[in-house]
Each structure stands twice: as C-alpha cells, then as structure tokens.
Amino acid sequence: MKIALVKQDLYDDLYVCPNRTPVDEMFLSTLMRTGPLGLFDKEIDADYFIIKEQPERECRSYQKSCRLSKQLKYELQNLPANEIKADSFRFKKPLSTHCHSEYSKNPEDINWKKYDVVISINVAIPTRIVKQYPETLWCYMYGEANSETPYPKYGYDVLITQDIMGTVAPSLGKVDFPYTFLGPKTLENVALKLFGKNKKKSGVFAEINNTTERPVTKVPCLDFVKKLGHEVILHDQGIKDNLEHLYKAKYFVKVQGRVIRGNSVIEAISAGTLVLMNPKDLMHAQILPKECWIHNQKEAAALIKQLDADDKLYKKLLEKERELVQRYVVDAPLENLKACLEYKRAGQTVPKPTLRHRIKLFLELLS
C-alpha cells in the first residue's frame, strides 16, 4: 500500500517539515509528540503533507475536541515552531525553526490518485476532494483521540480509533490504528543517528504520569531505585533531550498515577528500553508480557534486581516486548488498512448509523 499522512496547518502537534524528510529530522521537527513516525520507516515509506486550512465545515470539525485560541492558531500557521508563545505551549519546547506556511499545500495541488490510503489528522481534506478519488481509502482520526460519532463522516471510509486491539476490521467504519505508530526499533534507529551507539544502558526512566507535576522535577515514588544503584531519569519537555534520556535508560517504570493509553510505553520499547508497570494502569496491556508486570514498588525493586543480575533474561524480555509492539502496533493496524482497502474496492460502503446516532448527527447540524 502507498500511504500518505496529512495534517492541517493549524494542528498543534507533529512534524513541521516537507515531504520526504529523513525520519530523524522529522522527529526533531515535531511540535510535541513522536506520533506515527513509524509510517516513514523504509519498510512502509509513507508520504507526508501539511494541508492549508480549508473553509468547508468538515475541516473545522476539530473544534469539537480541541478549541484553539486565535493566538495559537495564528502562531501555528505563521510563526516558526520554536517562537510560539501561546499559553498552551508554555511547557513545550519545539525545536523547529520553520513554520507551517513554508510547507503547507492546497489539497488540489496533490495527486491523491497515487495513494492507496490517506490518513488525515483531523479532517484536513474536504469532502469535495475525497469524492474525486473513489479508489483511495480515506481515513481520519481526531488528534485528541476523541470523536463525536462512532461512524466516519464527510465521505471518508474510516474513522480511526487510536486503539490497538489486534483485531482486523470486519468492514469499513471504525478501525483500530494507533496515533503512536512506531516500529519496534524506530526510535532506537533515530537515537543511533542523533547520539551514537549506547554502550551500556543504566538508570530508571520515570514515566511522566507517575506525577502530576509539569514540568517534572522529582518523582519521589521511585526513590527506591537509588538503593539498587540506578539513577532516576526524568521526563524532559524537549523531544530530543527526552529521547536521549529514554534511550540511555535501562528501565521505564510506572508505579502510580492515572491509567494511560500507552503512547509513552510504545516509545520506550521502540527506543530499546524495557518497560515495567502495572497492567491495570495500561489501557492496552497486551503489549506487555506478564514477566514485566509489577504492581507496587516492592515488586519493581525485586524485578530490577533480578534483571540486573541476569542480562540474558533482560534481553529476552525486551525482545518479547518488541515482538508485541510489532504484532499489535504495526502488523495488525496495517492489516486493518489493507482489509478496508479491499472492502472498498470490492464495492462495500460505510455502515449506516443507527437511529440513535442519526438523531445525534441531526442535532449536531442544528448546533
């Protein structure tokens, strides 16, 4: 499949760069998160476009999940990423010295016929363009993992859930595909280019939600690892510094805090760092082998001590985690897209909404 990823020029995350930028440079250009960087690994080799904001109603549907201030919207479209001053960016440290307007394109200027699949962050491509390319599978996801309906709208074929259940979609409609689409070594390969080979991993990286403090300056719940001879390594708001911390750490640990979707867990495994955490705190716990489950500080300390004394076991568990990322984060989501592309080209259409959701859609039109 030939895939294109697109985002609007007012979206406050992901890459500020042109198409065909090397993966490590794309990573450094992001406004905030790593995102679906694995789409640009050589095995998949997707294209990437920033789309100018379009006037159609559907292209403003992002407002249902994320309302941008006028200041932020203006700065995103017109200022270099590292000069954005809006309040919502006060803890963020984008590195790019470029702005969206340098690379943004009108959707009419791209030959969508060459793509089997187009994945849009929010609804970047208006319906009038979508309808012109009936052989292309049109997908969209909301940046905040929040949708107002369980059915795709606006002429699109697929609404992406950002889940990773490992199941293949039985039809067009709602489909699992992660926001943090990373291969088991995507971030490790980026880190190798940026920092060189890591000869000896050491320290415990504290998953950011062990604490509510932003930016993170201390994580008292992990002080116990110092007795094991490990440094507590803190999350950094800067994407480059944070990857360096994650890449050098031997363990990634979460012992308290809110339930997480798992983006940070995927990143850690992709960077080659072993994840230890309570499966009840992970929405998609299937990406962690049971041998890596810990339920409290005592269990975490015992497992770290055991793994420090058994390097073969450490490597075996890291390989297991990478195999699970390959299965759930890469292979199954791509199979989903492949299946949906076949459904569409065989003449299948998007399932019709139930009466309850038709009423909901009607009320939305009135609002």
XYZ file of C-alpha atoms in Angstrom:
367
model
C 0.000 0.000 0.000
C 1.137 3.517 -0.749
C 0.168 5.653 2.250
C 0.034 9.402 2.818
C -0.257 11.062 6.231
C -1.674 14.590 6.257
C -2.411 17.201 8.888
C -3.874 20.694 8.926
C -1.559 23.685 9.159
C -3.273 24.680 12.414
C -2.728 21.347 14.179
C -0.659 21.831 17.336
C 1.342 18.598 17.108
C 3.515 16.547 14.776
C 6.012 17.483 12.133
C 6.832 20.872 10.625
C 8.723 19.743 7.533
C 8.262 18.936 3.841
C 7.573 15.534 2.330
C 10.463 13.042 2.059
C 12.315 14.473 5.063
C 14.597 11.863 6.749
C 12.974 10.187 9.753
C 15.405 11.614 12.311
C 14.810 15.141 11.010
C 11.034 14.627 11.043
C 11.326 13.561 14.665
C 13.235 16.737 15.591
C 10.692 18.936 13.767
C 7.671 17.822 15.797
C 5.717 20.365 17.799
C 5.153 17.969 20.672
C 4.780 14.180 20.280
C 6.572 11.431 18.393
C 3.335 10.456 16.648
C 3.117 7.943 13.769
C 6.803 8.268 12.879
C 6.981 4.561 12.008
C 4.999 5.258 8.833
C 8.180 6.771 7.427
C 10.457 3.817 8.152
C 11.842 2.405 4.910
C 9.582 -0.674 5.150
C 6.454 1.497 4.774
C 7.878 4.682 3.241
C 4.760 6.841 3.526
C 4.477 10.417 2.240
C 3.651 13.418 4.418
C 1.828 16.660 3.667
C 0.756 19.722 5.614
C -2.572 20.993 4.251
C -3.684 24.613 4.300
C -6.824 25.195 6.344
C -9.881 24.803 4.134
C -13.142 26.763 4.536
C -15.514 23.781 4.493
C -17.478 22.916 7.626
C -15.959 19.429 7.904
C -12.451 20.901 8.026
C -13.432 22.768 11.188
C -14.700 19.629 12.947
C -11.542 19.604 15.095
C -13.270 22.272 17.194
C -15.416 19.558 18.775
C -12.367 18.041 20.503
C -9.867 20.903 20.607
C -10.667 24.612 20.535
C -7.656 26.667 19.502
C -7.229 30.208 20.716
C -6.956 32.797 17.948
C -3.395 33.491 19.094
C -2.316 29.847 18.892
C -3.986 29.319 15.521
C -2.211 32.367 14.070
C 1.160 31.402 15.538
C 0.913 27.790 14.342
C 0.246 28.891 10.780
C 2.668 31.801 10.571
C 5.459 31.625 13.166
C 8.479 29.314 13.435
C 7.625 26.459 15.790
C 10.253 27.494 18.332
C 8.764 31.003 18.573
C 5.203 30.022 19.529
C 4.274 31.895 22.717
C 0.624 30.915 23.279
C -0.222 29.855 26.837
C -0.915 26.249 25.858
C 2.690 25.969 24.649
C 4.320 27.230 27.843
C 5.688 23.769 28.777
C 6.512 22.673 25.239
C 9.906 23.017 23.602
C 9.592 22.586 19.822
C 12.972 22.701 18.099
C 11.958 23.513 14.534
C 12.877 26.953 13.225
C 10.283 26.613 10.457
C 6.570 27.386 10.288
C 3.693 25.503 8.710
C 3.199 28.118 5.992
C 6.603 27.240 4.499
C 5.410 23.739 3.604
C 1.606 23.808 3.536
C -0.200 22.897 0.325
C -3.685 23.224 -1.090
C -5.325 19.790 -1.370
C -5.971 20.388 -5.075
C -2.221 20.507 -5.688
C -1.603 16.879 -4.658
C -2.242 13.870 -6.896
C -4.184 11.690 -4.448
C -4.673 9.040 -7.127
C -1.169 7.695 -6.402
C -2.159 6.755 -2.828
C -3.997 3.634 -1.749
C -4.561 5.071 1.736
C -4.718 8.634 3.055
C -4.680 9.133 6.834
C -5.759 12.586 7.924
C -5.132 14.046 11.380
C -8.456 15.790 11.945
C -10.366 16.371 8.703
C -7.733 18.103 6.593
C -9.124 17.130 3.163
C -12.625 18.431 2.290
C -15.345 16.132 1.013
C -15.234 17.672 -2.481
C -11.682 16.322 -2.893
C -12.404 12.956 -1.258
C -15.201 12.251 -3.740
C -12.850 12.742 -6.695
C -10.737 9.700 -5.735
C -13.041 6.694 -5.230
C -10.200 4.136 -5.370
C -8.398 5.691 -2.392
C -9.194 4.636 1.186
C -9.849 7.873 3.103
C -9.228 7.735 6.858
C -9.237 10.345 9.614
C -8.522 10.487 13.323
C -9.028 13.283 15.808
C -5.819 14.457 17.416
C -7.208 14.187 20.925
C -8.422 10.576 20.469
C -11.939 11.938 20.730
C -14.700 11.612 18.150
C -18.277 12.788 18.310
C -19.645 9.770 16.431
C -18.666 6.097 16.021
C -19.125 6.354 12.245
C -16.932 8.076 9.664
C -18.500 11.146 8.103
C -17.785 13.661 5.342
C -17.422 10.985 2.643
C -14.500 9.293 4.416
C -14.345 5.494 4.694
C -12.622 5.001 8.048
C -12.713 6.670 11.448
C -9.516 5.734 13.287
C -9.932 4.894 16.978
C -6.252 5.073 18.029
C -6.726 1.706 19.791
C -4.543 -1.391 19.270
C -6.752 -4.396 19.961
C -5.023 -6.667 17.437
C -8.250 -7.466 15.576
C -8.897 -6.930 11.878
C -11.827 -4.707 10.956
C -14.790 -6.692 9.545
C -15.958 -3.707 7.470
C -15.389 -0.068 6.701
C -16.198 2.264 9.572
C -14.465 2.365 12.928
C -10.925 0.941 12.714
C -8.044 0.445 15.164
C -4.788 2.230 14.345
C -2.507 3.936 16.888
C -1.512 7.601 16.981
C 1.944 6.498 18.138
C 2.585 4.144 15.234
C 6.198 3.102 15.847
C 8.157 0.061 14.796
C 9.982 -1.925 17.490
C 13.220 -0.104 16.619
C 12.038 3.168 15.031
C 13.170 5.394 17.908
C 16.303 3.377 18.577
C 17.362 3.990 14.968
C 16.656 7.712 15.344
C 18.661 7.777 18.588
C 21.581 5.982 16.942
C 21.790 8.771 14.364
C 21.449 11.541 16.935
C 23.506 10.194 19.845
C 25.552 7.257 18.574
C 25.645 3.730 19.993
C 24.601 3.315 23.623
C 27.264 1.007 25.027
C 25.722 0.488 28.456
C 22.148 1.283 29.427
C 21.664 2.417 33.023
C 19.045 4.161 35.128
C 15.274 4.124 35.500
C 13.225 6.458 33.330
C 10.209 7.713 35.281
C 7.037 7.541 33.174
C 5.637 11.071 33.196
C 2.304 10.143 34.812
C 3.972 8.879 37.995
C 3.442 12.525 38.965
C 1.109 15.381 38.004
C 3.898 17.950 38.163
C 4.698 19.725 34.861
C 7.464 20.059 34.007
C 8.673 17.103 36.064
C 11.417 17.920 38.602
C 11.107 14.992 41.010
C 9.419 11.583 41.271
C 9.551 10.544 44.970
C 7.738 7.239 44.349
C 10.835 5.974 42.508
C 13.442 6.964 45.089
C 13.786 3.276 45.965
C 15.735 2.593 42.750
C 18.697 4.600 44.060
C 19.314 1.811 46.579
C 19.611 -0.553 43.605
C 22.385 1.546 42.089
C 20.214 3.290 39.496
C 19.629 6.957 38.767
C 16.045 8.200 38.422
C 15.852 9.726 34.932
C 13.169 12.387 34.478
C 10.934 13.180 31.542
C 12.032 16.276 29.602
C 9.624 18.509 27.667
C 12.169 18.795 24.847
C 11.689 15.981 22.334
C 15.414 15.491 21.619
C 16.547 15.561 25.247
C 13.707 13.270 26.255
C 14.659 10.673 23.643
C 18.271 10.805 24.812
C 17.135 10.170 28.402
C 14.841 7.341 27.308
C 17.446 5.756 25.034
C 20.124 5.707 27.743
C 17.813 4.324 30.453
C 17.766 0.597 31.149
C 14.211 0.556 32.520
C 10.995 2.537 32.035
C 8.870 2.286 35.186
C 5.386 3.372 36.265
C 4.219 2.502 39.782
C 1.421 5.035 40.330
C -0.732 7.651 38.608
C -3.560 7.606 36.104
C -4.367 4.917 33.569
C -2.575 5.666 30.302
C -3.363 4.811 26.681
C 0.204 3.600 26.163
C 1.896 6.054 23.782
C 4.847 6.508 26.157
C 5.131 2.729 26.600
C 5.358 2.200 22.837
C 8.006 4.920 22.641
C 10.098 3.313 25.384
C 10.054 -0.126 23.764
C 10.817 1.391 20.355
C 13.831 3.139 21.925
C 15.099 -0.190 23.324
C 14.187 0.393 26.977
C 12.454 -2.328 28.998
C 9.023 -1.340 30.370
C 7.931 -2.457 33.856
C 4.474 -1.421 35.069
C 1.106 -2.459 36.420
C -1.066 -3.764 33.549
C -4.124 -2.220 35.225
C -2.609 1.195 34.547
C -2.222 0.492 30.821
C -5.242 0.654 28.528
C -3.580 -1.729 26.061
C -1.761 -4.098 28.401
C -1.437 -6.733 25.664
C 1.807 -5.072 24.562
C 3.479 -6.067 27.855
C 4.457 -9.696 28.624
C 3.390 -10.908 32.070
C 7.014 -11.238 33.124
C 7.208 -7.414 33.007
C 4.158 -6.757 35.176
C 4.766 -5.098 38.539
C 2.053 -3.988 40.966
C 3.969 -1.972 43.539
C 7.401 -0.623 44.463
C 8.439 -3.844 46.181
C 7.774 -5.936 43.072
C 9.522 -3.343 40.884
C 12.624 -3.405 43.086
C 12.736 -7.219 43.119
C 12.391 -7.479 39.333
C 15.013 -4.801 38.633
C 17.418 -6.565 40.991
C 16.779 -9.880 39.224
C 17.253 -8.414 35.739
C 20.423 -6.561 36.708
C 21.872 -9.933 37.686
C 20.679 -11.722 34.535
C 21.469 -9.879 31.308
C 20.165 -12.750 29.150
C 16.767 -12.518 30.801
C 16.737 -8.732 30.340
C 17.420 -9.101 26.610
C 14.832 -11.871 26.307
C 12.104 -9.724 27.880
C 12.994 -6.699 25.766
C 12.739 -8.871 22.663
C 9.311 -10.092 23.832
C 8.128 -6.504 24.235
C 9.417 -5.641 20.779
C 7.644 -8.640 19.263
C 4.379 -7.488 20.851
C 4.853 -3.954 19.500
C 5.433 -5.425 16.053
C 2.255 -7.500 16.337
C -0.143 -5.006 17.906
C 1.238 -1.597 16.940
C 2.475 -2.310 13.403
C 1.212 -5.526 11.807
C -2.430 -5.586 12.954
C -3.103 -1.884 12.169
C -1.611 -2.276 8.690
C -3.735 -5.384 8.158
C -6.733 -3.248 9.150
C -5.978 -0.705 6.451
C -5.271 -3.408 3.881
C -8.570 -5.150 4.667
C -10.530 -1.891 4.471
C -8.917 -1.013 1.150
C -10.038 -4.398 -0.215
C -13.557 -3.880 1.189
C -13.847 -0.505 -0.529
C -12.524 -1.692 -3.866
C -14.923 -4.647 -3.710
C -17.799 -2.172 -3.504
C -18.517 -2.132 0.225
C -19.786 1.118 1.712
C -19.665 2.573 5.218
C -22.347 1.036 7.508
C -25.306 3.336 8.098
C -25.650 4.921 11.545
C -28.268 3.586 13.931
C -31.396 5.664 14.584
C -29.884 6.958 17.832
C -26.789 8.211 16.055
C -28.776 9.650 13.148
C -30.654 11.763 15.689
C -27.328 12.788 17.234
C -25.939 13.778 13.820
C -29.104 15.797 13.088
C -28.767 17.660 16.397
C -25.119 18.421 15.574
C -26.171 20.009 12.304
C -28.597 22.243 14.176
C -25.953 23.341 16.691
